[in-house]
mmCIF file of C-alpha atoms in Angstrom:
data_model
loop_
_atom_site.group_PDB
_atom_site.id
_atom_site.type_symbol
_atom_site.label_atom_id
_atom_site.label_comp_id
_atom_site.label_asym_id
_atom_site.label_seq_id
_atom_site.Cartn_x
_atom_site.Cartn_y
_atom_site.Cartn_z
ATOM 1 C CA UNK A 1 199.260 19.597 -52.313
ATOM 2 C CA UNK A 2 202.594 20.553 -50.391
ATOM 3 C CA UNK A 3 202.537 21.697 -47.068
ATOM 4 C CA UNK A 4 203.751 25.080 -46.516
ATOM 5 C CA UNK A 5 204.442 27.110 -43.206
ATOM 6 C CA UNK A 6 205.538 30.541 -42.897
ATOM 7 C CA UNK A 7 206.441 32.195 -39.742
ATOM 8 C CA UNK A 8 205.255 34.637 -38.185
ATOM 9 C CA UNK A 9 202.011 35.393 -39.806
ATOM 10 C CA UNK A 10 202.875 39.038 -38.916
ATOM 11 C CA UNK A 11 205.745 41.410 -37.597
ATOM 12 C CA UNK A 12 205.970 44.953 -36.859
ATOM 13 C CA UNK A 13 209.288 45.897 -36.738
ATOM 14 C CA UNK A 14 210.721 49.624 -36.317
ATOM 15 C CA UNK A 15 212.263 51.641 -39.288
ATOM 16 C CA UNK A 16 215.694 50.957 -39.452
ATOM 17 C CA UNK A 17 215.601 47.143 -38.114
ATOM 18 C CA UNK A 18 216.484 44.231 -40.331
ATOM 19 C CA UNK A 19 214.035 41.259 -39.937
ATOM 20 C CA UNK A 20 214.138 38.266 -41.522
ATOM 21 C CA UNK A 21 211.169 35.449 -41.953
ATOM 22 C CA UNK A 22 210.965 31.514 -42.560
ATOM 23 C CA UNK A 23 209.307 29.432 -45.012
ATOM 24 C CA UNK A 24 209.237 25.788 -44.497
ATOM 25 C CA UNK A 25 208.519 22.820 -47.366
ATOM 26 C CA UNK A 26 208.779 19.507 -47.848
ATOM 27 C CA UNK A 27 212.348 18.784 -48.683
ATOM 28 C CA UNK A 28 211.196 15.682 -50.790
ATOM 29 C CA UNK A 29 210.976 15.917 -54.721
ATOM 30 C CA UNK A 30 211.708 19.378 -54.669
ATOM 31 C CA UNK A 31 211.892 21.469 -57.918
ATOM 32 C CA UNK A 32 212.217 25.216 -56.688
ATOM 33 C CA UNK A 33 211.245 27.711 -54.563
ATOM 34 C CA UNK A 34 209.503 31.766 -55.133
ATOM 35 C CA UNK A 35 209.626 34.443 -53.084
ATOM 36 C CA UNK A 36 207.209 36.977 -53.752
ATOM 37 C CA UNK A 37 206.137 40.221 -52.186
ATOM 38 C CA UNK A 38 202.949 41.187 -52.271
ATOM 39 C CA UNK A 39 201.756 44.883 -51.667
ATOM 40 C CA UNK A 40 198.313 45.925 -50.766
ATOM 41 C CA UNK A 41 196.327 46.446 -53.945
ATOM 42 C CA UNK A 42 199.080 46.259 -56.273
ATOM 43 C CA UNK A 43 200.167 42.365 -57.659
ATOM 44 C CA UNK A 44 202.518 40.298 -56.389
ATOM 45 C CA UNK A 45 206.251 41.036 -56.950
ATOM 46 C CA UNK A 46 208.681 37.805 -57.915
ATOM 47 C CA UNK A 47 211.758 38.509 -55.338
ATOM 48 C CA UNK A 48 213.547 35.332 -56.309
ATOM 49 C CA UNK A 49 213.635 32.350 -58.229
ATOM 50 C CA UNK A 50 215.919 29.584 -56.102
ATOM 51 C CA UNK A 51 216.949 26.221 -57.323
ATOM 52 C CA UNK A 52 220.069 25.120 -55.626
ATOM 53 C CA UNK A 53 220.941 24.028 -52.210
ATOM 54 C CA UNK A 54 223.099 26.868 -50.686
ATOM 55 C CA UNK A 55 221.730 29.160 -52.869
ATOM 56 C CA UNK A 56 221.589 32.534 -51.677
ATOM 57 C CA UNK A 57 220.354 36.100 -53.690
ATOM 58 C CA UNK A 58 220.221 39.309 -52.977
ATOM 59 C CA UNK A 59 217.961 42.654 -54.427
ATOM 60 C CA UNK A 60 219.097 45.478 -52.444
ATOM 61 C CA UNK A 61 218.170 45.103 -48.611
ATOM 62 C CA UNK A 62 216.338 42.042 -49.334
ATOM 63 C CA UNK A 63 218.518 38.693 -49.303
ATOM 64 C CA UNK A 64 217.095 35.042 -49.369
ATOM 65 C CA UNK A 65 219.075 31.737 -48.543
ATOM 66 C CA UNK A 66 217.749 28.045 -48.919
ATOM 67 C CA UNK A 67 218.362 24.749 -47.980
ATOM 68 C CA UNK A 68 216.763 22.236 -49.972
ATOM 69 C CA UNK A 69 217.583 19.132 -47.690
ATOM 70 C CA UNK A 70 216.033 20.215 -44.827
ATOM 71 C CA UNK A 71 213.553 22.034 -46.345
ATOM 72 C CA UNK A 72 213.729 25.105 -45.545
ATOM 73 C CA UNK A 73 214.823 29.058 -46.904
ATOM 74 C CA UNK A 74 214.540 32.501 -45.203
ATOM 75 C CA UNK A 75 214.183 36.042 -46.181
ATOM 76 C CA UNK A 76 216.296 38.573 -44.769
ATOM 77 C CA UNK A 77 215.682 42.282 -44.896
ATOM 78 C CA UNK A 78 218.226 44.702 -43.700
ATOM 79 C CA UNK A 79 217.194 48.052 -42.243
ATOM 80 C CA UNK A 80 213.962 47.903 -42.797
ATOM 81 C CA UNK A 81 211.573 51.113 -44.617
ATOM 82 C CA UNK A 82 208.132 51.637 -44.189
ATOM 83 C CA UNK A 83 208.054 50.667 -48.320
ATOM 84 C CA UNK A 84 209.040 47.363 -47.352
ATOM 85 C CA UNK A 85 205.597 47.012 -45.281
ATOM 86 C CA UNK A 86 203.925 43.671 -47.643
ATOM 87 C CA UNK A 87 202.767 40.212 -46.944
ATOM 88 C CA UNK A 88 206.430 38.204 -48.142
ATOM 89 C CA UNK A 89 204.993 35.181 -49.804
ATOM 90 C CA UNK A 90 207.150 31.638 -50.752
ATOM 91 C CA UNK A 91 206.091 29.412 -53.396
ATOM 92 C CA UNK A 92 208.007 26.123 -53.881
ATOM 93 C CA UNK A 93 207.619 23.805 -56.542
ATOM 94 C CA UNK A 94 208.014 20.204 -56.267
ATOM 95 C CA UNK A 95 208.298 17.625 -59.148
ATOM 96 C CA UNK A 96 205.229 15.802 -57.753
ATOM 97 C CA UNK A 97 202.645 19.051 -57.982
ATOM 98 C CA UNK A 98 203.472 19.764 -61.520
ATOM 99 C CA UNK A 99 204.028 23.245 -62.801
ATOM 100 C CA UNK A 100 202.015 25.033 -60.122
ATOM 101 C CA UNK A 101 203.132 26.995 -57.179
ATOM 102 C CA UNK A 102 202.181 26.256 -53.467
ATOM 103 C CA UNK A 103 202.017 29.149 -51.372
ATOM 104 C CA UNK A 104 202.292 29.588 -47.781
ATOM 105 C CA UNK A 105 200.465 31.612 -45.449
ATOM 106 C CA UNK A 106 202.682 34.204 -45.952
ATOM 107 C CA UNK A 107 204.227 37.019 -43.507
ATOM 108 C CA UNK A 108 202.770 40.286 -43.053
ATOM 109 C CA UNK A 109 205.206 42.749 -42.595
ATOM 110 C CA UNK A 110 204.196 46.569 -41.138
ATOM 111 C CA UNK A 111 207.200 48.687 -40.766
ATOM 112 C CA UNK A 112 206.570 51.779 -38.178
ATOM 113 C CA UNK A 113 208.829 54.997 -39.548
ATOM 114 C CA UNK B 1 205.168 44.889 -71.872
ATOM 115 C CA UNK B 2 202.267 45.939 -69.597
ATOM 116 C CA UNK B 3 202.374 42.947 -67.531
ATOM 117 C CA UNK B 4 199.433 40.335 -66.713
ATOM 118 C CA UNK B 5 195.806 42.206 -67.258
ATOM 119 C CA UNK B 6 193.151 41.555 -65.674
ATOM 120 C CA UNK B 7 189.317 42.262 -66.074
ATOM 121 C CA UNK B 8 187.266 43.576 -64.132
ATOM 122 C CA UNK B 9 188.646 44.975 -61.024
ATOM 123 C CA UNK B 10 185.764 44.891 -59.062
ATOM 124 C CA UNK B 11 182.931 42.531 -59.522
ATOM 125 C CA UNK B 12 179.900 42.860 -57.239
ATOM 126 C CA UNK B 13 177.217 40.120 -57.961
ATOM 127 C CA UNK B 14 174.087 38.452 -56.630
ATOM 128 C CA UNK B 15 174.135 34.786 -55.123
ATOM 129 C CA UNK B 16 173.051 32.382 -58.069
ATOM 130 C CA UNK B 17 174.675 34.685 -61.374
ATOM 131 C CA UNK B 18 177.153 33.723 -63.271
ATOM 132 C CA UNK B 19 180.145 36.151 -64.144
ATOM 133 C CA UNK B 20 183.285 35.897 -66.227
ATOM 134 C CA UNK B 21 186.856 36.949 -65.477
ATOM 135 C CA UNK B 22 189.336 37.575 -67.968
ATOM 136 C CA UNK B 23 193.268 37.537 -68.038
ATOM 137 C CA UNK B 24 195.841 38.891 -70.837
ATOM 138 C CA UNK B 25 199.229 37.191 -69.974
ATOM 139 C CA UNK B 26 202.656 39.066 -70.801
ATOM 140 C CA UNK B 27 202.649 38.347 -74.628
ATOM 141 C CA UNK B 28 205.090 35.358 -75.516
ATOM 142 C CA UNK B 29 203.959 34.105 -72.180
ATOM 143 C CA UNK B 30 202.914 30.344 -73.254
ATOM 144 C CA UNK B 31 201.811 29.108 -69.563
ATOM 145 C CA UNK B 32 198.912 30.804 -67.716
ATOM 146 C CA UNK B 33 197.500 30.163 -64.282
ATOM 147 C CA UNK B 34 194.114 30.836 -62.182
ATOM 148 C CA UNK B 35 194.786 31.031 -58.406
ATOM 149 C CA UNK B 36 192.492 32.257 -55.752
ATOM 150 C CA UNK B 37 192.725 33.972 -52.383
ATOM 151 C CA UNK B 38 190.982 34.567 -49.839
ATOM 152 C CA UNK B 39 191.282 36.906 -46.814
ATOM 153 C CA UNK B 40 194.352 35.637 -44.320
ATOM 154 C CA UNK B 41 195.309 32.871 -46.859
ATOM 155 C CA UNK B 42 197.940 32.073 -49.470
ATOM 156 C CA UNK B 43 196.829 32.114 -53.131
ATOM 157 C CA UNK B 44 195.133 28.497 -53.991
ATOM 158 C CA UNK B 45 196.083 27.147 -57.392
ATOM 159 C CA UNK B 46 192.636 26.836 -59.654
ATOM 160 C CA UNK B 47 194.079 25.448 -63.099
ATOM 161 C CA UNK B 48 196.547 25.671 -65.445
ATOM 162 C CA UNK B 49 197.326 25.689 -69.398
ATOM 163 C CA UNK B 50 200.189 25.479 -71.928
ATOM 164 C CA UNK B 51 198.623 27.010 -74.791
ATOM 165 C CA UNK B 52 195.621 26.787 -75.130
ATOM 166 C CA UNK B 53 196.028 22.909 -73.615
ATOM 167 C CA UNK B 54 194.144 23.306 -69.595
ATOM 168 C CA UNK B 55 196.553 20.608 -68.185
ATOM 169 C CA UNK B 56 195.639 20.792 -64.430
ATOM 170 C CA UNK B 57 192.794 21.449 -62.559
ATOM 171 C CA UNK B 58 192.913 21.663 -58.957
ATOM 172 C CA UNK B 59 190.070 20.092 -56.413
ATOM 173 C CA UNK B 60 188.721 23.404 -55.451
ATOM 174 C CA UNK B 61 187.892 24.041 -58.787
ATOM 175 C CA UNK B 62 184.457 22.277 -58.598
ATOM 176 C CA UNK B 63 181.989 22.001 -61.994
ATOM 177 C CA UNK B 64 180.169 25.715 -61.375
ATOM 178 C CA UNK B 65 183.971 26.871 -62.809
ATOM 179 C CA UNK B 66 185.069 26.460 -66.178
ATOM 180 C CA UNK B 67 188.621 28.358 -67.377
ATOM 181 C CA UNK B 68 189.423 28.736 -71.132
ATOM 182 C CA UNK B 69 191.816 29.790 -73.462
ATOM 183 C CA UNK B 70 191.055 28.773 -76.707
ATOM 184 C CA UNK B 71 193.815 30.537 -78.866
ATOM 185 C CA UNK B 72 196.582 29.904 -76.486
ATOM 186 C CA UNK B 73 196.507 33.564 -75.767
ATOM 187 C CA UNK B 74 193.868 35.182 -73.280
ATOM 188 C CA UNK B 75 191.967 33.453 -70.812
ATOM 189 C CA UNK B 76 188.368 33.417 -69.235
ATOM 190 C CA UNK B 77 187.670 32.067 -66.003
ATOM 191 C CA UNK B 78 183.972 31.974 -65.719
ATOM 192 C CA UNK B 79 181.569 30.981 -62.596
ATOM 193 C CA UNK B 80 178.354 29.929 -63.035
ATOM 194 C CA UNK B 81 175.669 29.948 -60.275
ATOM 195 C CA UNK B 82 177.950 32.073 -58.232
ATOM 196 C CA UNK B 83 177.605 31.159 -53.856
ATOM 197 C CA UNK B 84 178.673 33.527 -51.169
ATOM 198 C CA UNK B 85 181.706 31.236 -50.738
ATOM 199 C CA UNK B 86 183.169 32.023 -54.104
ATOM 200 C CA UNK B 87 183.347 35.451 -52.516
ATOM 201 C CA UNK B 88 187.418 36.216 -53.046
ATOM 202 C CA UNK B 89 190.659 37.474 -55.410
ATOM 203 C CA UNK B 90 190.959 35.859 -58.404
ATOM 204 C CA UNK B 91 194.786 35.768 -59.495
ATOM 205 C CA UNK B 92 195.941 35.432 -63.450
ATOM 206 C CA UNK B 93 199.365 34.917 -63.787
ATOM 207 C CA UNK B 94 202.047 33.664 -66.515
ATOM 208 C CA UNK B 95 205.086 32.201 -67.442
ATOM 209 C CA UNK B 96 207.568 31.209 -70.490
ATOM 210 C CA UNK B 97 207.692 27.565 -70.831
ATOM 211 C CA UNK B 98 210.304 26.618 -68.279
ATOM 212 C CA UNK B 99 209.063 25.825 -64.370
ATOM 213 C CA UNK B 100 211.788 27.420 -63.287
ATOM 214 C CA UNK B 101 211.172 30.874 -64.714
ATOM 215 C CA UNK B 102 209.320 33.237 -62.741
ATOM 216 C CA UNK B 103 205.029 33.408 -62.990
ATOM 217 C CA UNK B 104 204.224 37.373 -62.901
ATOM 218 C CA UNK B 105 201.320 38.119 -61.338
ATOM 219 C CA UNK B 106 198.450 40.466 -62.841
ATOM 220 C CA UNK B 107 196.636 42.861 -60.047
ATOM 221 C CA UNK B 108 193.489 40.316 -59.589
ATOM 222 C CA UNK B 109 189.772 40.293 -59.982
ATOM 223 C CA UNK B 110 188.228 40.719 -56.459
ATOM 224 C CA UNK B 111 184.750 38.939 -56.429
ATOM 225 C CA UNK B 112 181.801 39.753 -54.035
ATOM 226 C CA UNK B 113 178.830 37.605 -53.956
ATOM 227 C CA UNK B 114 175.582 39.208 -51.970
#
């Protein structure tokens, strides 16, 4: 089982800011990483798919960048709306834990209009 | 496509039954996953198949559960002698064949035990 941190647990950030949250893995072995968000009783959305070190994507506001020898990628948003309020989960995979996902924590995300 | 299903919804049931979740994957899908999650947490991986081959099963996933698909298609997830603890979401998802690719997600079964 990998060890995964996300930080903070939770943020409330004014309309209009951008924010941006960590996710932190083992570097070791690794495979790829998933962002999701997650929305309160609706399923989790896939945000990104990352592979490569230096890798960066973007949908919309929402932008994600990851370093895979440190072990680390972050999700930025940029001017936040309240229909961005979720909990922003990662998911890496590492060639150790077989096909399954390892989530962390997650970050819970309340934007104030 | 309508996405990952998932049946029921809601289940309310008393300490000791058993019940039975079960998932429709995005057709063509060939992987399909159980995870579960509880308040505050992550999702938890459960188990896994290609097909209608279960090739992982996590720790957490002790003998009361048993997870199917038998025609590589939909899957049940049942729990037998159900305990308070077992009280949480119960996440389908699936995938096509590379790990790579992204797992959707269906909307989850949430589970309370009284």
């Amino acid at each position: 089982i990998l060890n995964v941190e996300q930080s903070p647990q939770s943020l409330h950030v004014q309309e209009g800011d951008s924010t941006n949250f960590t996710c932190s893995f083992p570097s070791s072995n690794f495979y790829a990483l998933h962002w999701y968000r997650w929305e309160t009783a609706k399923s989790p959305e896939a945000l990104f798919v990352m592979t490569l070190n230096g890798d960066e994507k973007k949908k919309g506001r929402i932008s994600a960048t990851l370093n895979t020898k440190e072990g680390y990628s972050y999700l930025y948003i940029k001017g936040s709306q309240p229909e961005d309020s979720a909990t922003y989960l990662c998911a890496p995979m590492n060639n150790n834990a077989g096909n399954m996902l390892t989530f962390g924590g997650g970050t819970r995300l309340m934007v104030k209009p | 496509d309508t996405g990952v299903s998932q049946d029921p919804r809601h289940k309310i049931t008393k300490r000791g039954q058993n019940v039975t979740f079960r998932c429709d994957p995005i057709s063509e899908h060939n992987r399909l996953y159980w995870y579960r999650q509880t308040l505050g947490q992550g999702p938890e991986f459960l188990t896994y198949f290609q097909n209608e081959a279960q090739l992982e099963k996590s720790r957490l996933l002790s003998d009361r559960f048993s997870a199917e698909r038998p025609k590589g298609s939909f899957s049940t997830l049942e729990i037998q002698r159900t305990e308070q603890g077992d009280s949480a979401m119960y996440l389908c998802a699936s995938s096509y064949t590379s790990s790579g690719n992204t797992i959707y997600f269906g909307e989850g079964s949430w589970l309370t035990v009284v």
